[in-house]
Amino acid sequence: MTVSDKHVLLMDGPDSKGLIYHVTGVLFRHGLNIIHNDEYVSPSGQFFMRTEFESGNATFDSEALLHELRTTLPEGANQEAITFRLNPKRKKNIVVLVTKEHHCLGELLIRYAFDELDATILAVVSNYNLLQPLVGKFGIPFHYVSHEGKTREEHEQAILRTLAIYEPEYLVLAKYMRVLTPGFVNQFPNRIINIHHSFLPAFIGANPYRQAYERGVKIIGATAHFVNNDLDEGPIIAQDVKEVNHRQTAADMATEGKDVEKIVLSQALKLVFNDRVFISGNRAIVL
Amino acid sequence: MTVSDKHVLLMDGPDSKGLIYHVTGVLFRHGLNIIHNDEYVSPSGQFFMRTEFESGNATFDSEALLHELRTTLPEGANQEAITFRLNPKRKKNIVVLVTKEHHCLGELLIRYAFDELDATILAVVSNYNLLQPLVGKFGIPFHYVSHEGKTREEHEQAILRTLAIYEPEYLVLAKYMRVLTPGFVNQFPNRIINIHHSFLPAFIGANPYRQAYERGVKIIGATAHFVNNDLDEGPIIAQDVKEVNHRQTAADMATEGKDVEKIVLSQALKLVFNDRVFISGNRAIVL
Amino acid sequence: MTVSDKHVLLMDGPDSKGLIYHVTGVLFRHGLNIIHNDEYVSPSGQFFMRTEFESGNATFDSEALLHELRTTLPEGANQEAITFRLNPKRKKNIVVLVTKEHHCLGELLIRYAFDELDATILAVVSNYNLLQPLVGKFGIPFHYVSHEGKTREEHEQAILRTLAIYEPEYLVLAKYMRVLTPGFVNQFPNRIINIHHSFLPAFIGANPYRQAYERGVKIIGATAHFVNNDLDEGPIIAQDVKEVNHRQTAADMATEGKDVEKIVLSQALKLVFNDRVFISGNRAIVL
Amino acid sequence: MTVSDKHVLLMDGPDSKGLIYHVTGVLFRHGLNIIHNDEYVSPSGQFFMRTEFESGNATFDSEALLHELRTTLPEGANQEAITFRLNPKRKKNIVVLVTKEHHCLGELLIRYAFDELDATILAVVSNYNLLQPLVGKFGIPFHYVSHEGKTREEHEQAILRTLAIYEPEYLVLAKYMRVLTPGFVNQFPNRIINIHHSFLPAFIGANPYRQAYERGVKIIGATAHFVNNDLDEGPIIAQDVKEVNHRQTAADMATEGKDVEKIVLSQALKLVFNDRVFISGNRAIVL
């Protein structure tokens, strides 16, 4: 029995006739009021639906509701392949990883301080101690886990020990400038969000603004994406761009780009923390 | 009995519980396959839904379907206030009105020539004959209806006589630079689409680029909207903008702005001609 | 005799032949190296030039340089009407005025903390004490000057007494939500910068997001401008926009708009604090 | 002796002290009035200047002016490495190459028909005859040069024979979908302009919209660039982008992208045809 009033139901699986009718019917019969319903069918026939509803005076048992949704599917539906998830609307618990740059972290901290993040920042972890004073202003634990003198695996193990204290639901890489090993990433499947300082897939890897300058592009950008095992290759959640011109050096572009990076990261986090993002292969479906 | 395979069902009225369930259920039971369903509930509690479906092998009677949708609404629904419309997907018949500028008309003609307009241009009407040669290239009737020596009402009557030949579903004002009287507009309720060369509601009325230059704005724009009886005041369908700077004169802005105007108008027409736009007071709901 | 290495020379006045040649010649003969030169002639024939130069090993007397620039103008130049200003490149001293919203202030504080503002924030003044804790984190004086029980003039006098302590070069209205009287504004001619939460001149005055929602616009924006005696009417320094749709309430737009507001304000301040903005009537020329 | 009133002087070479002073001085002494002067020094110390001037009542000998500019450079200037070019403002002569898509060609034809292209379209060449009817409407020669049954070299030789008739200054690839060999490209150094249907360097090569769909990007774009010997690798002249979402198929993106492509190509051509573009390695400097 849940006491939260607003909930998000996420459904995905192979499309077949009557799926919207099925879900809206079950919610209707339970006296649950749909606030917003959005659905998408991919060209390959995968069905995704996000249904936000409020229970109002009605009470319901989440497990029983999910059971009914799963077991009364219309004829032709592939029950085995369909997934339902039911989340109460609430803040997510996160840990933020950073290196030396403050702009994305500062953005998150200010939003958090004024309750605009849809998340609780449990801690900040960094391989440098430069940003400790900033984090300290906001009364959030800061863990300095240097990579000096450690192998990549040793360093990641040290970070994992710190994360184990907090058990975050999501890791946010707010300009964390080290590549993570598959061993690390696999522990947080679809739960690590990174901001990359280019308009992916352009300028993968190091120094994208330097690359952008040398290529002479007229627009730069930033990309927030889930991290999987290929560098800068996970599903893209949000992107934005900004016009530049030949007068701007790589350093100027980096400065201008920071404004794009921090806003794109914040927008992506808002989508993820509100359960609006499905992952489908290497694509993010935002409903 | 319809033979077209794809259809759009439009529903709007006061929100109440179970409306999505109702519609998806009726279509499901008729063997009609929903391709896309989108709905919106306004803050004031108005419900809008656009359902695109295909009949496939199923046959159905439009009138009977509409009757069933209207008469089997769930308990609590305000049947009197709910509207259903059912359109087969097909091209709309339009007449384009212009004055002297060619850019929007040229855009529409090229799209029309390559079957990308979702509409049939029955004729072009103008109060000047400057654009006759352009229209002639595309084999479309051009009607030169001069306003010289006529009162506004006489001129509009002359235009109405021309329009009566074609009975267009929509009038497109592709830079038609004369204000229409309420008497004229009322004959085409929500069926006249205009492109205004500013980012409305900034710079209503004449010479918006001159106004923009004098105000020193850093961004100019264009607005496609339905025409109602207040000048430049009808529901906005689409807008877009473009950065400018102090170096650009009013004439430069006008030149640059044309690219925005023609694309915004085309995008708005695509939305309207695909039955994706609801009008709600002075707002356009695009589903 | 100045010891700073980089300088900005600003010149404006009626255009005549040879002005660029004159200035570049004087600087050349003094062994001063032009890093960047940009000039603009308005349609009405006003000439504006910004010349950034470095002195390197050369030493020069600012007053003597200005004297030479003024007195050796080419034939035909209107010496009386031409203004030269010579500024060493340095941070400006500012006071920030706020009311209740934190987003613009937070942005400025983070930039200031990391030396990215091109200005020194001497103090923050507010008619509420809500933002005192935030300002306190950054070790900057916060002055709570309530307007309660005061006439507008009494309140402004109280603010002026606080400002007198700091003698700021610029006042930044970072969502200061009270209209300033001409008496106040006149004390800081072209030295007050405001961020307005709309794409001016659309939605002047109160509740622009509410106005934007009701008008059904598809794009919202923000405008940074100098304050003169007409509400929301001073020269525009920077603007930016963001797409919205019918699903967003006025409150949603306000939330989304904050990201635009804070970035636009920061961009405008960067331009002003780097002596890149000329004011010409109601237009800002950005060189 | 030229009779044209407006001219563009283009200068580039290693930076040294007094170059602006030198050029403005020579023009001043010849009684030539600078309308607009813009200059740029690259981080590596390359100087670029574009000076637009009008001769008014003054008469001048282009060759003598260039000679004086070259031989009276200030001390320290590297005369050997500095290039001056002097062009009267006039329309460029071009040939347009296309394959099957009409949108960019249609845009150019409409602009040309209304004297807005800053160029004369001498002819259109295509490896298909699909667009012949469109070109015919505008009274421009259309050459159908099929690649069927020809090697790449034979096909290019056939095109070259056609181009030899017209001796164009620029070739515009308005969605010409065949890769050109170095042998062909080398005959038109920095004189071939292509529109690529992606935001380069993302999605080089074939089917960029398919690639964009599969990568799940949130923004698509188009790039106008000079063609050199590496596919999609020449200096970028102009780019623009458009937001997309997961609902759009690759085909939808292609449709939406066309609007971006044609406008970007037109903007790039305007810059090139007005002598505003310098090429510096793989970068385009736009003054």
mmCIF file of N, CA, C and O in Angstrom, chain B residues 127-160:
data_model
loop_
_atom_site.group_PDB
_atom_site.id
_atom_site.type_symbol
_atom_site.label_atom_id
_atom_site.label_comp_id
_atom_site.label_asym_id
_atom_site.label_seq_id
_atom_site.Cartn_x
_atom_site.Cartn_y
_atom_site.Cartn_z
ATOM 1 N N ASN B 127 -3.557 41.117 -55.166
ATOM 2 C CA ASN B 127 -3.978 42.481 -55.499
ATOM 3 C C ASN B 127 -2.957 43.184 -56.400
ATOM 4 O O ASN B 127 -3.120 44.352 -56.727
ATOM 5 N N TYR B 128 -1.898 42.482 -56.769
ATOM 6 C CA TYR B 128 -0.951 42.964 -57.788
ATOM 7 C C TYR B 128 -0.738 41.837 -58.798
ATOM 8 O O TYR B 128 -0.999 40.670 -58.493
ATOM 9 N N ASN B 129 -0.181 42.208 -59.942
ATOM 10 C CA ASN B 129 0.054 41.142 -60.928
ATOM 11 C C ASN B 129 1.530 40.746 -61.040
ATOM 12 O O ASN B 129 1.914 40.020 -61.947
ATOM 13 N N LEU B 130 2.320 41.196 -60.088
ATOM 14 C CA LEU B 130 3.759 40.934 -60.135
ATOM 15 C C LEU B 130 4.109 39.450 -60.120
ATOM 16 O O LEU B 130 5.099 39.038 -60.727
ATOM 17 N N LEU B 131 3.353 38.675 -59.407
ATOM 18 C CA LEU B 131 3.743 37.278 -59.221
ATOM 19 C C LEU B 131 3.083 36.350 -60.235
ATOM 20 O O LEU B 131 3.257 35.131 -60.170
ATOM 21 N N GLN B 132 2.349 36.938 -61.161
ATOM 22 C CA GLN B 132 1.701 36.123 -62.193
ATOM 23 C C GLN B 132 2.709 35.255 -62.968
ATOM 24 O O GLN B 132 2.465 34.055 -63.136
ATOM 25 N N PRO B 133 3.837 35.809 -63.407
ATOM 26 C CA PRO B 133 4.783 34.964 -64.163
ATOM 27 C C PRO B 133 5.269 33.761 -63.342
ATOM 28 O O PRO B 133 5.391 32.656 -63.873
ATOM 29 N N LEU B 134 5.529 33.962 -62.060
ATOM 30 C CA LEU B 134 5.986 32.850 -61.225
ATOM 31 C C LEU B 134 4.908 31.769 -61.135
ATOM 32 O O LEU B 134 5.183 30.575 -61.319
ATOM 33 N N VAL B 135 3.697 32.185 -60.872
ATOM 34 C CA VAL B 135 2.598 31.228 -60.741
ATOM 35 C C VAL B 135 2.359 30.509 -62.067
ATOM 36 O O VAL B 135 2.109 29.297 -62.102
ATOM 37 N N GLY B 136 2.503 31.284 -63.127
ATOM 38 C CA GLY B 136 2.314 30.704 -64.459
ATOM 39 C C GLY B 136 3.260 29.548 -64.743
ATOM 40 O O GLY B 136 2.890 28.574 -65.410
ATOM 41 N N LYS B 137 4.465 29.629 -64.240
ATOM 42 C CA LYS B 137 5.435 28.547 -64.463
ATOM 43 C C LYS B 137 4.914 27.211 -63.939
ATOM 44 O O LYS B 137 5.353 26.150 -64.387
ATOM 45 N N PHE B 138 4.038 27.279 -62.922
ATOM 46 C CA PHE B 138 3.592 26.054 -62.272
ATOM 47 C C PHE B 138 2.190 25.641 -62.708
ATOM 48 O O PHE B 138 1.599 24.722 -62.142
ATOM 49 N N GLY B 139 1.657 26.349 -63.696
ATOM 50 C CA GLY B 139 0.377 25.936 -64.266
ATOM 51 C C GLY B 139 -0.804 26.059 -63.329
ATOM 52 O O GLY B 139 -1.755 25.285 -63.401
ATOM 53 N N ILE B 140 -0.756 27.044 -62.460
ATOM 54 C CA ILE B 140 -1.841 27.247 -61.505
ATOM 55 C C ILE B 140 -2.561 28.538 -61.855
ATOM 56 O O ILE B 140 -1.918 29.532 -62.209
ATOM 57 N N PRO B 141 -3.907 28.554 -61.761
ATOM 58 C CA PRO B 141 -4.632 29.785 -62.083
ATOM 59 C C PRO B 141 -4.212 30.941 -61.166
ATOM 60 O O PRO B 141 -4.071 30.765 -59.959
ATOM 61 N N PHE B 142 -3.996 32.096 -61.790
ATOM 62 C CA PHE B 142 -3.646 33.308 -61.056
ATOM 63 C C PHE B 142 -4.728 34.343 -61.277
ATOM 64 O O PHE B 142 -5.078 34.644 -62.431
ATOM 65 N N HIS B 143 -5.268 34.875 -60.197
ATOM 66 C CA HIS B 143 -6.325 35.888 -60.322
ATOM 67 C C HIS B 143 -5.811 37.207 -59.783
ATOM 68 O O HIS B 143 -5.501 37.330 -58.602
ATOM 69 N N TYR B 144 -5.747 38.172 -60.691
ATOM 70 C CA TYR B 144 -5.322 39.508 -60.305
ATOM 71 C C TYR B 144 -6.568 40.311 -59.952
ATOM 72 O O TYR B 144 -7.375 40.627 -60.826
ATOM 73 N N VAL B 145 -6.723 40.582 -58.671
ATOM 74 C CA VAL B 145 -7.887 41.342 -58.198
ATOM 75 C C VAL B 145 -7.368 42.623 -57.569
ATOM 76 O O VAL B 145 -7.076 42.676 -56.359
ATOM 77 N N SER B 146 -7.232 43.634 -58.382
ATOM 78 C CA SER B 146 -6.666 44.895 -57.897
ATOM 79 C C SER B 146 -7.586 45.562 -56.885
ATOM 80 O O SER B 146 -8.810 45.441 -56.961
ATOM 81 N N HIS B 147 -6.983 46.240 -55.929
ATOM 82 C CA HIS B 147 -7.781 47.003 -54.964
ATOM 83 C C HIS B 147 -7.926 48.460 -55.428
ATOM 84 O O HIS B 147 -8.617 49.248 -54.794
ATOM 85 N N GLU B 148 -7.265 48.795 -56.503
ATOM 86 C CA GLU B 148 -7.292 50.182 -56.988
ATOM 87 C C GLU B 148 -8.715 50.625 -57.300
ATOM 88 O O GLU B 148 -9.454 49.937 -58.001
ATOM 89 N N GLY B 149 -9.055 51.777 -56.801
ATOM 90 C CA GLY B 149 -10.354 52.357 -57.103
ATOM 91 C C GLY B 149 -11.525 51.630 -56.474
ATOM 92 O O GLY B 149 -12.679 51.850 -56.838
ATOM 93 N N LYS B 150 -11.210 50.725 -55.516
ATOM 94 C CA LYS B 150 -12.301 50.010 -54.840
ATOM 95 C C LYS B 150 -12.257 50.325 -53.352
ATOM 96 O O LYS B 150 -11.183 50.548 -52.774
ATOM 97 N N THR B 151 -13.399 50.309 -52.718
ATOM 98 C CA THR B 151 -13.407 50.348 -51.256
ATOM 99 C C THR B 151 -12.922 48.985 -50.766
ATOM 100 O O THR B 151 -12.854 48.002 -51.518
ATOM 101 N N ARG B 152 -12.564 48.930 -49.483
ATOM 102 C CA ARG B 152 -12.110 47.670 -48.908
ATOM 103 C C ARG B 152 -13.172 46.577 -49.095
ATOM 104 O O ARG B 152 -12.865 45.443 -49.444
ATOM 105 N N GLU B 153 -14.424 46.968 -48.893
ATOM 106 C CA GLU B 153 -15.496 45.988 -48.996
ATOM 107 C C GLU B 153 -15.672 45.519 -50.451
ATOM 108 O O GLU B 153 -15.865 44.334 -50.717
ATOM 109 N N GLU B 154 -15.606 46.459 -51.362
ATOM 110 C CA GLU B 154 -15.730 46.093 -52.773
ATOM 111 C C GLU B 154 -14.613 45.138 -53.197
ATOM 112 O O GLU B 154 -14.830 44.166 -53.912
ATOM 113 N N HIS B 155 -13.411 45.447 -52.708
ATOM 114 C CA HIS B 155 -12.277 44.594 -53.051
ATOM 115 C C HIS B 155 -12.463 43.186 -52.485
ATOM 116 O O HIS B 155 -12.258 42.173 -53.166
ATOM 117 N N GLU B 156 -12.904 43.126 -51.241
ATOM 118 C CA GLU B 156 -13.113 41.814 -50.626
ATOM 119 C C GLU B 156 -14.248 41.046 -51.322
ATOM 120 O O GLU B 156 -14.170 39.822 -51.459
ATOM 121 N N GLN B 157 -15.250 41.779 -51.747
ATOM 122 C CA GLN B 157 -16.324 41.101 -52.483
ATOM 123 C C GLN B 157 -15.799 40.487 -53.779
ATOM 124 O O GLN B 157 -16.159 39.363 -54.149
ATOM 125 N N ALA B 158 -14.926 41.241 -54.429
ATOM 126 C CA ALA B 158 -14.332 40.725 -55.667
ATOM 127 C C ALA B 158 -13.513 39.460 -55.379
ATOM 128 O O ALA B 158 -13.561 38.481 -56.139
ATOM 129 N N ILE B 159 -12.775 39.494 -54.294
ATOM 130 C CA ILE B 159 -11.991 38.305 -53.938
ATOM 131 C C ILE B 159 -12.922 37.138 -53.615
ATOM 132 O O ILE B 159 -12.703 35.997 -54.045
ATOM 133 N N LEU B 160 -13.985 37.440 -52.882
ATOM 134 C CA LEU B 160 -14.924 36.375 -52.508
ATOM 135 C C LEU B 160 -15.554 35.737 -53.738
ATOM 136 O O LEU B 160 -15.783 34.524 -53.771
#
